[in-house]
Tab-separated table of C-alpha atoms (C1' of nucleotides) in Angstrom:
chain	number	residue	atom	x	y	z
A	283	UNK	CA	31.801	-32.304	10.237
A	284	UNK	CA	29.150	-30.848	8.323
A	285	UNK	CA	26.581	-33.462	7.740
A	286	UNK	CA	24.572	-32.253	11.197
A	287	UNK	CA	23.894	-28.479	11.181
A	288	UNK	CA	25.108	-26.688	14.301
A	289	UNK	CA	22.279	-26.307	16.403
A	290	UNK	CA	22.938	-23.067	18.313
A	291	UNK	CA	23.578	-21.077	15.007
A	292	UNK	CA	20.098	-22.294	13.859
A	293	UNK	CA	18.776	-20.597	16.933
A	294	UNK	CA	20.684	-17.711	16.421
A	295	UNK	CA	19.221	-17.659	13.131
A	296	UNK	CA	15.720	-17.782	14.159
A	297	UNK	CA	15.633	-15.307	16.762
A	298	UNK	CA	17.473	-13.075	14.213
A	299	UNK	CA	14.695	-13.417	11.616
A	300	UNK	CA	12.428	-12.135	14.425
A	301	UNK	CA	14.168	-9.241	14.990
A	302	UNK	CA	14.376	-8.369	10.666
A	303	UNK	CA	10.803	-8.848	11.116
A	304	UNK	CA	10.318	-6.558	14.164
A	305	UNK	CA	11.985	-4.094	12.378
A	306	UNK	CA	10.151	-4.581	9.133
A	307	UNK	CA	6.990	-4.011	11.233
A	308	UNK	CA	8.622	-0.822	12.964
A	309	UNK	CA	9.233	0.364	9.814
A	310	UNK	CA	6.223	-0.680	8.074
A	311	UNK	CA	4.104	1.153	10.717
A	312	UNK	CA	6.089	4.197	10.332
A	313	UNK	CA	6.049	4.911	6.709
A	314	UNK	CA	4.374	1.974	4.829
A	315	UNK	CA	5.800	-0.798	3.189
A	316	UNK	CA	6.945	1.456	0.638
A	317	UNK	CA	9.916	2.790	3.251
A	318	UNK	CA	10.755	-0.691	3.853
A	319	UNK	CA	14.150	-0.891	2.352
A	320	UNK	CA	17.008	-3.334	2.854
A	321	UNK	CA	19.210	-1.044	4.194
A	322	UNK	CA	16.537	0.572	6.646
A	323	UNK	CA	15.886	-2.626	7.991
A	324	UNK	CA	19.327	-3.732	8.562
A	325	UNK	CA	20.170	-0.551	10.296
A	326	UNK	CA	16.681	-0.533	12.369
A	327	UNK	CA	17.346	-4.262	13.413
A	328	UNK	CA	21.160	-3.454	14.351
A	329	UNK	CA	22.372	-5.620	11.491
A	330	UNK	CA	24.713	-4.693	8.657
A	331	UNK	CA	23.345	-5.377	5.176
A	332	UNK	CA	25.004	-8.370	4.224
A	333	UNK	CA	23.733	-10.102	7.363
A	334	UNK	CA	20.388	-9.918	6.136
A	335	UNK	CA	21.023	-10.654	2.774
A	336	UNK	CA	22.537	-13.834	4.319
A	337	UNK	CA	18.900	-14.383	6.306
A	338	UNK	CA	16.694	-13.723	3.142
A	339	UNK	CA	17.898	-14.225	-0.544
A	340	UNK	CA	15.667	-11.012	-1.843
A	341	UNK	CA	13.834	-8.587	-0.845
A	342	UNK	CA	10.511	-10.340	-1.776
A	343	UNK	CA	11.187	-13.029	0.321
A	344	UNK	CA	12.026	-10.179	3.451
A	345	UNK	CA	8.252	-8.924	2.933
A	346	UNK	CA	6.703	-12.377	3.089
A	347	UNK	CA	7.975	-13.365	6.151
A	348	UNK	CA	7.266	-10.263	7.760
A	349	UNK	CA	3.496	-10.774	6.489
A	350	UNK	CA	3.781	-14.272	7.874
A	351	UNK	CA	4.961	-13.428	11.214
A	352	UNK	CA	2.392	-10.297	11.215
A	353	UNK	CA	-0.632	-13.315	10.127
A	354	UNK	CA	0.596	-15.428	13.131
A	355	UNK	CA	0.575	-12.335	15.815
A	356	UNK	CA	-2.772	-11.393	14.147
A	357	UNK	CA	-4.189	-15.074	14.332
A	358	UNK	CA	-2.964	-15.712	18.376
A	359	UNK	CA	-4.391	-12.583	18.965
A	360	UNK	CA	-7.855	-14.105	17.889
A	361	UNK	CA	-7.140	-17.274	19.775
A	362	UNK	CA	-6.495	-15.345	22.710
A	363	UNK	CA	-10.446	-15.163	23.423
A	364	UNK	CA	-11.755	-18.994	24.035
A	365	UNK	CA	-15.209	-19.259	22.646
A	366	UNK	CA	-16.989	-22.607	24.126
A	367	UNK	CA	-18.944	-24.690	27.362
A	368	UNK	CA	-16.050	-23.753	29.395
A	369	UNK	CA	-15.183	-20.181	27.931
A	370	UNK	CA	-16.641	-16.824	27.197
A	371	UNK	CA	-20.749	-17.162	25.468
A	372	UNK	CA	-20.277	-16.913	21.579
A	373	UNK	CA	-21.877	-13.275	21.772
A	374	UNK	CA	-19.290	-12.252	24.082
A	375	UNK	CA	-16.110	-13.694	22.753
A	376	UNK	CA	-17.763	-12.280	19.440
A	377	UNK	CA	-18.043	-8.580	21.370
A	378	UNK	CA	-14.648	-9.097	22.760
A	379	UNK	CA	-12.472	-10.297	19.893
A	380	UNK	CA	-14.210	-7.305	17.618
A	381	UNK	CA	-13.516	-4.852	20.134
A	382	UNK	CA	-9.717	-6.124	20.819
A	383	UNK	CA	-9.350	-4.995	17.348
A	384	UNK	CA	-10.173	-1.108	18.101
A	385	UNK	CA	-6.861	0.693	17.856
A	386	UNK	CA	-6.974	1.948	21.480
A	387	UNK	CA	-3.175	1.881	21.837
A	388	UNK	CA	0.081	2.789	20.054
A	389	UNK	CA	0.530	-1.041	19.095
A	390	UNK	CA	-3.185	-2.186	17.830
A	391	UNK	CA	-2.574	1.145	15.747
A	392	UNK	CA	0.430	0.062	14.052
A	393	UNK	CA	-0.502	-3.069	13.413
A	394	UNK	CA	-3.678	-2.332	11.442
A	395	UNK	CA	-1.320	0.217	9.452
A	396	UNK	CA	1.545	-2.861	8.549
A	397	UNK	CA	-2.227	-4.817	7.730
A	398	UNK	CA	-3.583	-2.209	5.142
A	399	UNK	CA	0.213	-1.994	3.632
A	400	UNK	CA	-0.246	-6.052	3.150
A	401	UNK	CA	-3.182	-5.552	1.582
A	402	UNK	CA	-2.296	-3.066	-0.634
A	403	UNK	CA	0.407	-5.360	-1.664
A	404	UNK	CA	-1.585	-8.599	-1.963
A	405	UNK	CA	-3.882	-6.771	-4.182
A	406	UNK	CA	-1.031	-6.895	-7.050
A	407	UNK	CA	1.355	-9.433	-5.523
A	408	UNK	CA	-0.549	-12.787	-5.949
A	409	UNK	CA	2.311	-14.462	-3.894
A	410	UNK	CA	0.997	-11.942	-0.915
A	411	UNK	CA	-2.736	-12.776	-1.749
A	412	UNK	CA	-2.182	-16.550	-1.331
A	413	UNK	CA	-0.740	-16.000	2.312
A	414	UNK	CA	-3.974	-14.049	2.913
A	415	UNK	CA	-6.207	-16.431	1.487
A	416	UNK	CA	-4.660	-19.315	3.364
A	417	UNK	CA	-5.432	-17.084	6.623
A	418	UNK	CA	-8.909	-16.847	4.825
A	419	UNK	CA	-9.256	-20.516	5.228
A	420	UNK	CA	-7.988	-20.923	8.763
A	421	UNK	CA	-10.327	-18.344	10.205
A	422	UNK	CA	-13.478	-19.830	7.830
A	423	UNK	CA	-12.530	-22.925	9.531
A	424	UNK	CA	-12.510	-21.503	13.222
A	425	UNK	CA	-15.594	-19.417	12.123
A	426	UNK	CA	-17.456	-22.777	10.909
A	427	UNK	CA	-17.166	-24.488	14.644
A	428	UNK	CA	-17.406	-21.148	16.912
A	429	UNK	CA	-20.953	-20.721	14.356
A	430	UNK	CA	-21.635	-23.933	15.379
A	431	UNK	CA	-21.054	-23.714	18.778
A	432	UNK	CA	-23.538	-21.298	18.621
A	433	UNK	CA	-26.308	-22.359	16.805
A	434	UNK	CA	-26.491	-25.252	19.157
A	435	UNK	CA	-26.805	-22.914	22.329
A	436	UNK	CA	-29.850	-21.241	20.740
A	437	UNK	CA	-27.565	-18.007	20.167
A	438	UNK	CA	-27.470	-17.474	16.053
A	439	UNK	CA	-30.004	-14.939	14.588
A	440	UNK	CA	-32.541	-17.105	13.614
A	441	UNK	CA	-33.711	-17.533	9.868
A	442	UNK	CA	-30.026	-16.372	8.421
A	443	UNK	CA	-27.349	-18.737	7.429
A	444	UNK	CA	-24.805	-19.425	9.166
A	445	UNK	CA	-22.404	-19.690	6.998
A	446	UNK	CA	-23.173	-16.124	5.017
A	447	UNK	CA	-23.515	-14.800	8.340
A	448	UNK	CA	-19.670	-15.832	8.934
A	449	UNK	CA	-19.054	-14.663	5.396
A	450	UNK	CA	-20.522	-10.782	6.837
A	451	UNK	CA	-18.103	-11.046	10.335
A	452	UNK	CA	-14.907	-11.944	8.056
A	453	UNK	CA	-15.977	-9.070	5.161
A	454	UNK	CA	-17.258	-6.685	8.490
A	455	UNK	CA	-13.175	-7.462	10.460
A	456	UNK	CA	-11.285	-6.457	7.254
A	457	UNK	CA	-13.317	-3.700	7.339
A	458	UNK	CA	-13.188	-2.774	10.842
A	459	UNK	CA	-9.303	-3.088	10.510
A	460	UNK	CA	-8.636	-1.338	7.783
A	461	UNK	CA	-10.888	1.263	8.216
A	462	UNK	CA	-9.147	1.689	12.037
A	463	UNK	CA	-5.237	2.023	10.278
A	464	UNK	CA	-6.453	5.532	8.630
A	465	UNK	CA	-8.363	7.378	11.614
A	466	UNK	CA	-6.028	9.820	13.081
A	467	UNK	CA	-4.525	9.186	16.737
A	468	UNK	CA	-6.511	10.731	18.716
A	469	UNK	CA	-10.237	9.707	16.750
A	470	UNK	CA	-13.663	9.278	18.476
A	471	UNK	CA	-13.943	5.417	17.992
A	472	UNK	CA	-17.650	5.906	19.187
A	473	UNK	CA	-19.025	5.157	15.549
A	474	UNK	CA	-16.884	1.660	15.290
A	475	UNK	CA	-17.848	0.507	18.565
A	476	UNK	CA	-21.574	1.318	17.823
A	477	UNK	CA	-21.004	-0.627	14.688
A	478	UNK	CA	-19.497	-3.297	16.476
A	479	UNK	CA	-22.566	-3.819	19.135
A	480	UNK	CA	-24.894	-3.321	16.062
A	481	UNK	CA	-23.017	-6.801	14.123
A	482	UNK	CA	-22.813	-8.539	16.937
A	483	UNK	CA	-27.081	-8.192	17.398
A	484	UNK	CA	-27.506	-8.906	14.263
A	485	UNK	CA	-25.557	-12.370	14.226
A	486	UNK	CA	-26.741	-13.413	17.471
A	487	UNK	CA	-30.400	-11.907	16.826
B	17	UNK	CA	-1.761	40.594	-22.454
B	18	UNK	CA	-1.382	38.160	-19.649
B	19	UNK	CA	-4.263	39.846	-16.949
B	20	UNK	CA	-6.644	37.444	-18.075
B	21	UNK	CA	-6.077	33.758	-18.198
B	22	UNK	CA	-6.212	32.230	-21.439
B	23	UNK	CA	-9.207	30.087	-21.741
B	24	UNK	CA	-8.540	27.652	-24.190
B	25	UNK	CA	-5.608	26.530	-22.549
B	26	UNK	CA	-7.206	26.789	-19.243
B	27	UNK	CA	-9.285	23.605	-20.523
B	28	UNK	CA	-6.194	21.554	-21.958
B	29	UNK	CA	-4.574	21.460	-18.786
B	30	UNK	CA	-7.917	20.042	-17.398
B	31	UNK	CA	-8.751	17.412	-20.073
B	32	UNK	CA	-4.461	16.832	-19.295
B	33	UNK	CA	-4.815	16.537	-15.564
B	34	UNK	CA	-7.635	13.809	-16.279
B	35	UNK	CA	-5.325	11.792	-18.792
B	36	UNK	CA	-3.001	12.228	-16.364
B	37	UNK	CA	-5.000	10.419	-13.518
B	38	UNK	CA	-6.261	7.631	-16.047
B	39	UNK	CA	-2.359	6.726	-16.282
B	40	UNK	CA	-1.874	6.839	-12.330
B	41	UNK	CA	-4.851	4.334	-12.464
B	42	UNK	CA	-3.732	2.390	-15.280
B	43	UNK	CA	-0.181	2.127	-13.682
B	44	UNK	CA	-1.931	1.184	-9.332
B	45	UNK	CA	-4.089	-0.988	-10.504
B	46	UNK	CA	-1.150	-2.884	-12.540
B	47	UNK	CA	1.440	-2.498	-10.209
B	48	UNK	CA	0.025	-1.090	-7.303
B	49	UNK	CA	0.919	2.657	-5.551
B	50	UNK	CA	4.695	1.328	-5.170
B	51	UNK	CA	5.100	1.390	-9.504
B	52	UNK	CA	3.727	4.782	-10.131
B	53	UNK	CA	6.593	6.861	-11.193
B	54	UNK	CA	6.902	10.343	-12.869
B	55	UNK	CA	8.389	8.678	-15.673
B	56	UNK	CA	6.374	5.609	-15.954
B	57	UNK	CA	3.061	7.942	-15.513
B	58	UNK	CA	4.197	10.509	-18.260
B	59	UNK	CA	5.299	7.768	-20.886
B	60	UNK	CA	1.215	6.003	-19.906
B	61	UNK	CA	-0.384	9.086	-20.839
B	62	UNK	CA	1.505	9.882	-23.787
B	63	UNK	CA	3.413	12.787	-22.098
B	64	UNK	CA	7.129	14.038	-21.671
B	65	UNK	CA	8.061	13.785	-17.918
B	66	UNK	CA	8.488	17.768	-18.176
B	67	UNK	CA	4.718	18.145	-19.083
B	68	UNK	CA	3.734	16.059	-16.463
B	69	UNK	CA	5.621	18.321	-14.351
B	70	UNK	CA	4.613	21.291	-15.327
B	71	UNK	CA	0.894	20.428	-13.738
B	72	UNK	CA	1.574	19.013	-10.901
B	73	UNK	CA	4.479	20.864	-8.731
B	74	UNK	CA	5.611	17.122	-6.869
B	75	UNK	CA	4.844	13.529	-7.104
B	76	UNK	CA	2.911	14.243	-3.698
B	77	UNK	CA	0.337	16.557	-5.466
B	78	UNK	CA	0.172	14.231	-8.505
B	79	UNK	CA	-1.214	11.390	-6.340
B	80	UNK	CA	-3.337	13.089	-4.362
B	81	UNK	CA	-5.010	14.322	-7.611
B	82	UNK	CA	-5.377	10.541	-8.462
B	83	UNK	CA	-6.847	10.121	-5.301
B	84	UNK	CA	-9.409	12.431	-5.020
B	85	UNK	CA	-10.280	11.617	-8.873
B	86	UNK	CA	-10.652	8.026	-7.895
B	87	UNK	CA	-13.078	9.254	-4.918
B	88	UNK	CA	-15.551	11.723	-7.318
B	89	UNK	CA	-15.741	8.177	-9.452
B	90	UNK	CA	-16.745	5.689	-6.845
B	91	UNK	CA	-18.972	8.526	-5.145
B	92	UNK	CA	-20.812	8.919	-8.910
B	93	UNK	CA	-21.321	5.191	-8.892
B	94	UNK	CA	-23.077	4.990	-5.534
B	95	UNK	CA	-25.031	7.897	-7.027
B	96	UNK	CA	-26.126	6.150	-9.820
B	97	UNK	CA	-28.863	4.280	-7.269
B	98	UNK	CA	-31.750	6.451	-6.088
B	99	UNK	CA	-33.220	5.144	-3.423
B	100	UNK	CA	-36.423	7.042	-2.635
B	101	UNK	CA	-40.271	7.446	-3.521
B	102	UNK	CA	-40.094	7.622	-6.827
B	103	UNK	CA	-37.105	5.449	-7.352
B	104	UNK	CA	-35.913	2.086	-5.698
B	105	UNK	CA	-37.012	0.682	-2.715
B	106	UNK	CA	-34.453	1.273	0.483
B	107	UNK	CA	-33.863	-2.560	0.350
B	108	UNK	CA	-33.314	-3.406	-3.446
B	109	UNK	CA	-30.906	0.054	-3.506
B	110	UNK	CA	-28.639	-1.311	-0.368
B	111	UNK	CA	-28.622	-4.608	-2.679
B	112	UNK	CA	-27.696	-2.935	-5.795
B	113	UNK	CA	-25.244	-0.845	-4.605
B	114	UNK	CA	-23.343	-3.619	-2.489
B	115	UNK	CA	-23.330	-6.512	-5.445
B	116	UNK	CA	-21.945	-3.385	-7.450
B	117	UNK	CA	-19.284	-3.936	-5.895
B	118	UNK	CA	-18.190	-6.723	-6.113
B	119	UNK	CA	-15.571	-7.535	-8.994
B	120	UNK	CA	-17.537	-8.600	-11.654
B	121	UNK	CA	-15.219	-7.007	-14.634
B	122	UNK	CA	-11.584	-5.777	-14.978
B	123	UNK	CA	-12.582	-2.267	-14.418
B	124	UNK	CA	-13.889	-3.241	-11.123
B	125	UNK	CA	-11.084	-4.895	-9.863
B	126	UNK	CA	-8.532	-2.444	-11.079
B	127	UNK	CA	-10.744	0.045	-8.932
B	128	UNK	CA	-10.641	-2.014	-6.202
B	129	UNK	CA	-6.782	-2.508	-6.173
B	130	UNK	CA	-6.431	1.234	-6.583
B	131	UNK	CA	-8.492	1.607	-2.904
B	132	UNK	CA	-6.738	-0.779	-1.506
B	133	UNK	CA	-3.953	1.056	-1.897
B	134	UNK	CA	-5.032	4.575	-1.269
B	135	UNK	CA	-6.106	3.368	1.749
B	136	UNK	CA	-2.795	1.927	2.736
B	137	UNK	CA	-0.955	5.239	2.045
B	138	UNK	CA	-3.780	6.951	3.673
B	139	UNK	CA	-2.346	4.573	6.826
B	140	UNK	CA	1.320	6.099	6.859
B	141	UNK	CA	-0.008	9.893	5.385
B	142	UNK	CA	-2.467	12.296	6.917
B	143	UNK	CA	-2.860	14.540	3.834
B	144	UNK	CA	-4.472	11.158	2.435
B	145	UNK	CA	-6.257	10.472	5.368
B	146	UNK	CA	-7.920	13.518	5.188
B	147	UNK	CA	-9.262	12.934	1.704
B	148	UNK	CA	-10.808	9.524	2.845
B	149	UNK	CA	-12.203	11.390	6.341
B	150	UNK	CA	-13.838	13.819	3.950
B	151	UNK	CA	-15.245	11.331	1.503
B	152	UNK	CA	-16.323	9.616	5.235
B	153	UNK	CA	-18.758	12.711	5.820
B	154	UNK	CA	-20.101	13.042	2.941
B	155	UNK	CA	-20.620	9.028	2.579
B	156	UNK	CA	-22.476	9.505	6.663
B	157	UNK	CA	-24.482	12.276	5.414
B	158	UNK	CA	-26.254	10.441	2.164
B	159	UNK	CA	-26.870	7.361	4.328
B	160	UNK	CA	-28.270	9.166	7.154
B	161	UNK	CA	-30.975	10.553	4.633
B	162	UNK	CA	-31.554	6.957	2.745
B	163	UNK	CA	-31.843	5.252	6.935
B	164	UNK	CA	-34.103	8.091	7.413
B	165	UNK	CA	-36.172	7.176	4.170
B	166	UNK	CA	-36.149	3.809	4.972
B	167	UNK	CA	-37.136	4.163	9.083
B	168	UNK	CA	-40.464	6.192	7.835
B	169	UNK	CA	-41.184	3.378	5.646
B	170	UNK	CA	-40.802	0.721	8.011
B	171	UNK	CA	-38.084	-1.026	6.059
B	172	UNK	CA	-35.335	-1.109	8.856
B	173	UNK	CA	-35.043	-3.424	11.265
B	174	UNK	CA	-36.642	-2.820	14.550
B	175	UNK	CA	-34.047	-2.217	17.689
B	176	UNK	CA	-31.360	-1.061	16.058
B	177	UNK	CA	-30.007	2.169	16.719
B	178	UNK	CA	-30.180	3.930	12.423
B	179	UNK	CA	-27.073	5.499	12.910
B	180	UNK	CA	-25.224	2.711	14.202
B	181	UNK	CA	-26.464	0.449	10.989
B	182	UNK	CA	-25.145	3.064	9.395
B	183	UNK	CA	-21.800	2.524	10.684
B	184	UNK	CA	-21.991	-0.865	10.154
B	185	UNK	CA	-23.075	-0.604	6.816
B	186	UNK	CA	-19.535	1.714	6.147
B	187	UNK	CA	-17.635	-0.677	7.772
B	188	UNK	CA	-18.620	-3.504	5.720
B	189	UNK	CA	-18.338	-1.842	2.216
B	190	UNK	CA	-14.963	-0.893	3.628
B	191	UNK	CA	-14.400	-4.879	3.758
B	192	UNK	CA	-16.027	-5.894	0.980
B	193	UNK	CA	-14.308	-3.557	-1.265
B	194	UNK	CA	-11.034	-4.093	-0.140
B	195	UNK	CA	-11.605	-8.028	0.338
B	196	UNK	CA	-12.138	-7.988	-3.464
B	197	UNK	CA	-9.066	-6.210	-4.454
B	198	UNK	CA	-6.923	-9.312	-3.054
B	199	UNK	CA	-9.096	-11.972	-5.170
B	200	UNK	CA	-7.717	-13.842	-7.637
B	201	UNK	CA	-9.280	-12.984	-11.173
B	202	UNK	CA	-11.345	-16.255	-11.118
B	203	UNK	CA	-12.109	-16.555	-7.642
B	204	UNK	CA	-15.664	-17.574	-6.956
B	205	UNK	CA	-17.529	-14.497	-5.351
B	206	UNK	CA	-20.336	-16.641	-3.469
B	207	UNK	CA	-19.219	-16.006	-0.503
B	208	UNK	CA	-19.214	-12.048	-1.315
B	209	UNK	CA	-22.940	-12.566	-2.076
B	210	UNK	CA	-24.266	-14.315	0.774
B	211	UNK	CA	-22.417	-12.166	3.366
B	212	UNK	CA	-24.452	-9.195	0.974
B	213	UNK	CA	-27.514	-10.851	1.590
B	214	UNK	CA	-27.426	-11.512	5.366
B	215	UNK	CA	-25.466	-7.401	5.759
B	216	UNK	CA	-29.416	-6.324	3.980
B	217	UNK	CA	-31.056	-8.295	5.521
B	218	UNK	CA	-29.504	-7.632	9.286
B	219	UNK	CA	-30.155	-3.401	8.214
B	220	UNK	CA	-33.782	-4.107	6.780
B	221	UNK	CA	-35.099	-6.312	9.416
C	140	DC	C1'	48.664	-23.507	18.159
C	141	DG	C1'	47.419	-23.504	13.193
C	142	DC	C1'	44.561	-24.482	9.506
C	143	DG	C1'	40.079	-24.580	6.915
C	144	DT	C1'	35.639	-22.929	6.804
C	145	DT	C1'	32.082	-19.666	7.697
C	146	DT	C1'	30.406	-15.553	8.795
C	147	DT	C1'	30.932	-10.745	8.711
C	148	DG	C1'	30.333	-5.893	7.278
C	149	DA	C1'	31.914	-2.676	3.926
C	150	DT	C1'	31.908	-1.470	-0.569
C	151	DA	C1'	30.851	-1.672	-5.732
C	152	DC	C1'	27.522	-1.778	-9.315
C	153	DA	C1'	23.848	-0.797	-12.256
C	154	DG	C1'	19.625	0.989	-12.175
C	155	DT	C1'	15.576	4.080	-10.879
C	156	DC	C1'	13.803	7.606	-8.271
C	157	DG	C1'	11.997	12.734	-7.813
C	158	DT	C1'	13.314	17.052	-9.155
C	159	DA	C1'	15.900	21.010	-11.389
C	160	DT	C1'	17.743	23.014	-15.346
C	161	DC	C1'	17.978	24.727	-19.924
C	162	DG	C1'	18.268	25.420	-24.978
C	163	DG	C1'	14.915	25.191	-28.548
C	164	DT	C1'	10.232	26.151	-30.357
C	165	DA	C1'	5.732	27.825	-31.109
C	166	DC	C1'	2.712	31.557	-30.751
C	167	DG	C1'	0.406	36.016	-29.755
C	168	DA	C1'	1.218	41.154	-29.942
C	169	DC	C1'	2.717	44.878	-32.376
D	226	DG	C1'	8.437	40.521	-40.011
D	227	DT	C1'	10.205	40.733	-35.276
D	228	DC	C1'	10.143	40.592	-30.731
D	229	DG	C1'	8.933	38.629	-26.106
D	230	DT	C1'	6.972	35.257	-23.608
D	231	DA	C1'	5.313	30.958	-22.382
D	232	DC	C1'	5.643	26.271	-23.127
D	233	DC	C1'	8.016	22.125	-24.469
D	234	DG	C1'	10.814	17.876	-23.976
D	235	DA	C1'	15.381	16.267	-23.173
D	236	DT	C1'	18.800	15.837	-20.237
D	237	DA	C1'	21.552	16.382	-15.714
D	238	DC	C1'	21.886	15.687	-10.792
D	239	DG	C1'	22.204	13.629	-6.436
D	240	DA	C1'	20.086	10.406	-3.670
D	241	DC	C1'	18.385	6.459	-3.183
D	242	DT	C1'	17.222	1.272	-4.569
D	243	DG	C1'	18.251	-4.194	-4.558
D	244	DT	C1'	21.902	-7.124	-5.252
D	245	DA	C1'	26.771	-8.942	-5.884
D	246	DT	C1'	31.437	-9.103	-4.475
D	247	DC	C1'	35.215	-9.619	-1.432
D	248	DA	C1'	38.943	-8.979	2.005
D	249	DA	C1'	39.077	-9.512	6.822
D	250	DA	C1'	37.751	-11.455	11.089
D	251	DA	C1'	35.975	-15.278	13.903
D	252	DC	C1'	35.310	-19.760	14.879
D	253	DG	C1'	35.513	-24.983	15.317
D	254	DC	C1'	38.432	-28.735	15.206
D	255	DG	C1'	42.491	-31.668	14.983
DNA sequence: CGCGTTTTGATACAGTCGTATCGGTACGAC
DNA sequence: GTCGTACCGATACGACTGTATCAAAACGCG
């Protein structure tokens, strides 16, 4: 009876990972991932302990599915603007995306914060750095057409290369995000957006 | 007897402090900010836990010391390019300083995993915040004279609001820097270069 | 209903954490 | 020399950590 897996449990199970990883995230944007523990999690996400235990054999494997589920938000976020003939102009799906980043509420703030805790981590976890670099190549490869897109409307700075000039948006967003997870709550984002309108001249000239 | 400090021991707890920081160093860029411990730092710098304790009253204090340490360091290394009349041109300084950067030896990239995760606690912890805030005016200041050099020379590019290059140009060390904590040792920095070259020349015109 | 299988949540375990405590030791003053 | 003080490192403490274990409850199925 137990050669086809019950399919409503493996819903159950699904939407229950979601929740661990809600928590995680809570958690995460409260006190780093450094205050993630199992416990805290379990507890934060209504479970008991051993019920997440049961959802993720270690800890380790816990954080990386909270940093996958936090690369997917992060990723549908970006595909939220449509860059193309019957979308937004490449210069203002460029202005828009960047500026969706700004953390102008509670949520976009504790996001970037769960971010720079991921990228602390990846820096010495390499099994956290490959889950970045695979976003790395996604968003190079969305980069590549929207750059494309544009040079054929006339709307790339002329003389610069597209492709380094991709290279500067994806070094210029980890910035922008990382640098946004450590300004207190209630900073002047004046200098970021002026930073912001000066990247987005200089890539579409 | 005890009015006046004594000296000599005035200066062993300061050549300490700094062997103390070396270990906290040793230990982030290793393990990242999660693996320093009291124990693991006083056994790295060839201390007894109590010693360790003894100059710094909590764990708290003992990374903020790393912190700002790691700050006077990366500050002296910008330093180490004049830009000006009798030194380098605005340009070839802004090039210099950025392909510093990049992770070119093992000191490098231990520095660079040691930001990345200062900057995550900084996230999650105010009293680090502030540290990086501070280093954030004094960083604004220094550029603000080097735009100013290069505006009277002609060597920025036309249009753009100074200060808002400016901006930019924090934004994207921000990135770069933390982009090259999370690649792998052998990873091919090209990419790191070109976006370099386009960041100049979209601030030099 | 009753049985077999899973799932559950509590608890145990071994370890590490930051911090406090404390007897021994070295050293300067007299 | 002897005293007093300041420093030293080891060790103790309680609170956590991630993980393993296990009786009890819940459930599907004949």
């Amino acid at each position: 009876m137990c050669q086809n897996e019950r399919v409503p449990k493996v819903v159950d199970r699904e939407t229950r990972r979601g929740q661990v990883a809600e928590a995680i995230h809570r958690i995460a944007a409260r006190d780093g991932l450094e205050g993630v523990s199992v416990r805290l999690v379990a507890a934060e996400a209504g479970l008991s302990v051993g019920a997440v235990q049961r959802e993720f054999a270690s800890k380790d494997e816990l954080l990386r599915f909270a940093l996958a589920a936090s690369v997917d938000e992060v990723f549908a976020r970006f595909g939220r603007f449509r860059i193309g003939p019957e979308g937004l102009t490449f210069t203002e799906g460029l202005r828009q995306v960047l500026l969706d980043l700004l953390p102008t509420d509670e949520r976009r703030r504790a996001q970037a914060r769960i971010w720079a805790a991921f990228y602390a981590r990846a820096a010495v976890d390499p099994g956290f750095a490959d889950v970045l670099a695979e976003l790395d190549v996604r968003t190079r490869e969305h980069l590549r057409r929207a750059f494309e897109y544009a040079r054929e409307q006339g709307g790339l700075a002329p003389g610069h290369d597209p492709a380094a000039l991709a290279e500067l948006l994806i070094v210029f967003v980890d910035g922008l995000w990382l640098t946004c997870a450590r300004l207190p709550e209630d900073a002047d984002l004046a200098p970021q957006q002026a930073a912001i309108e000066s990247v987005v001249r200089a890539i579409t000239g």
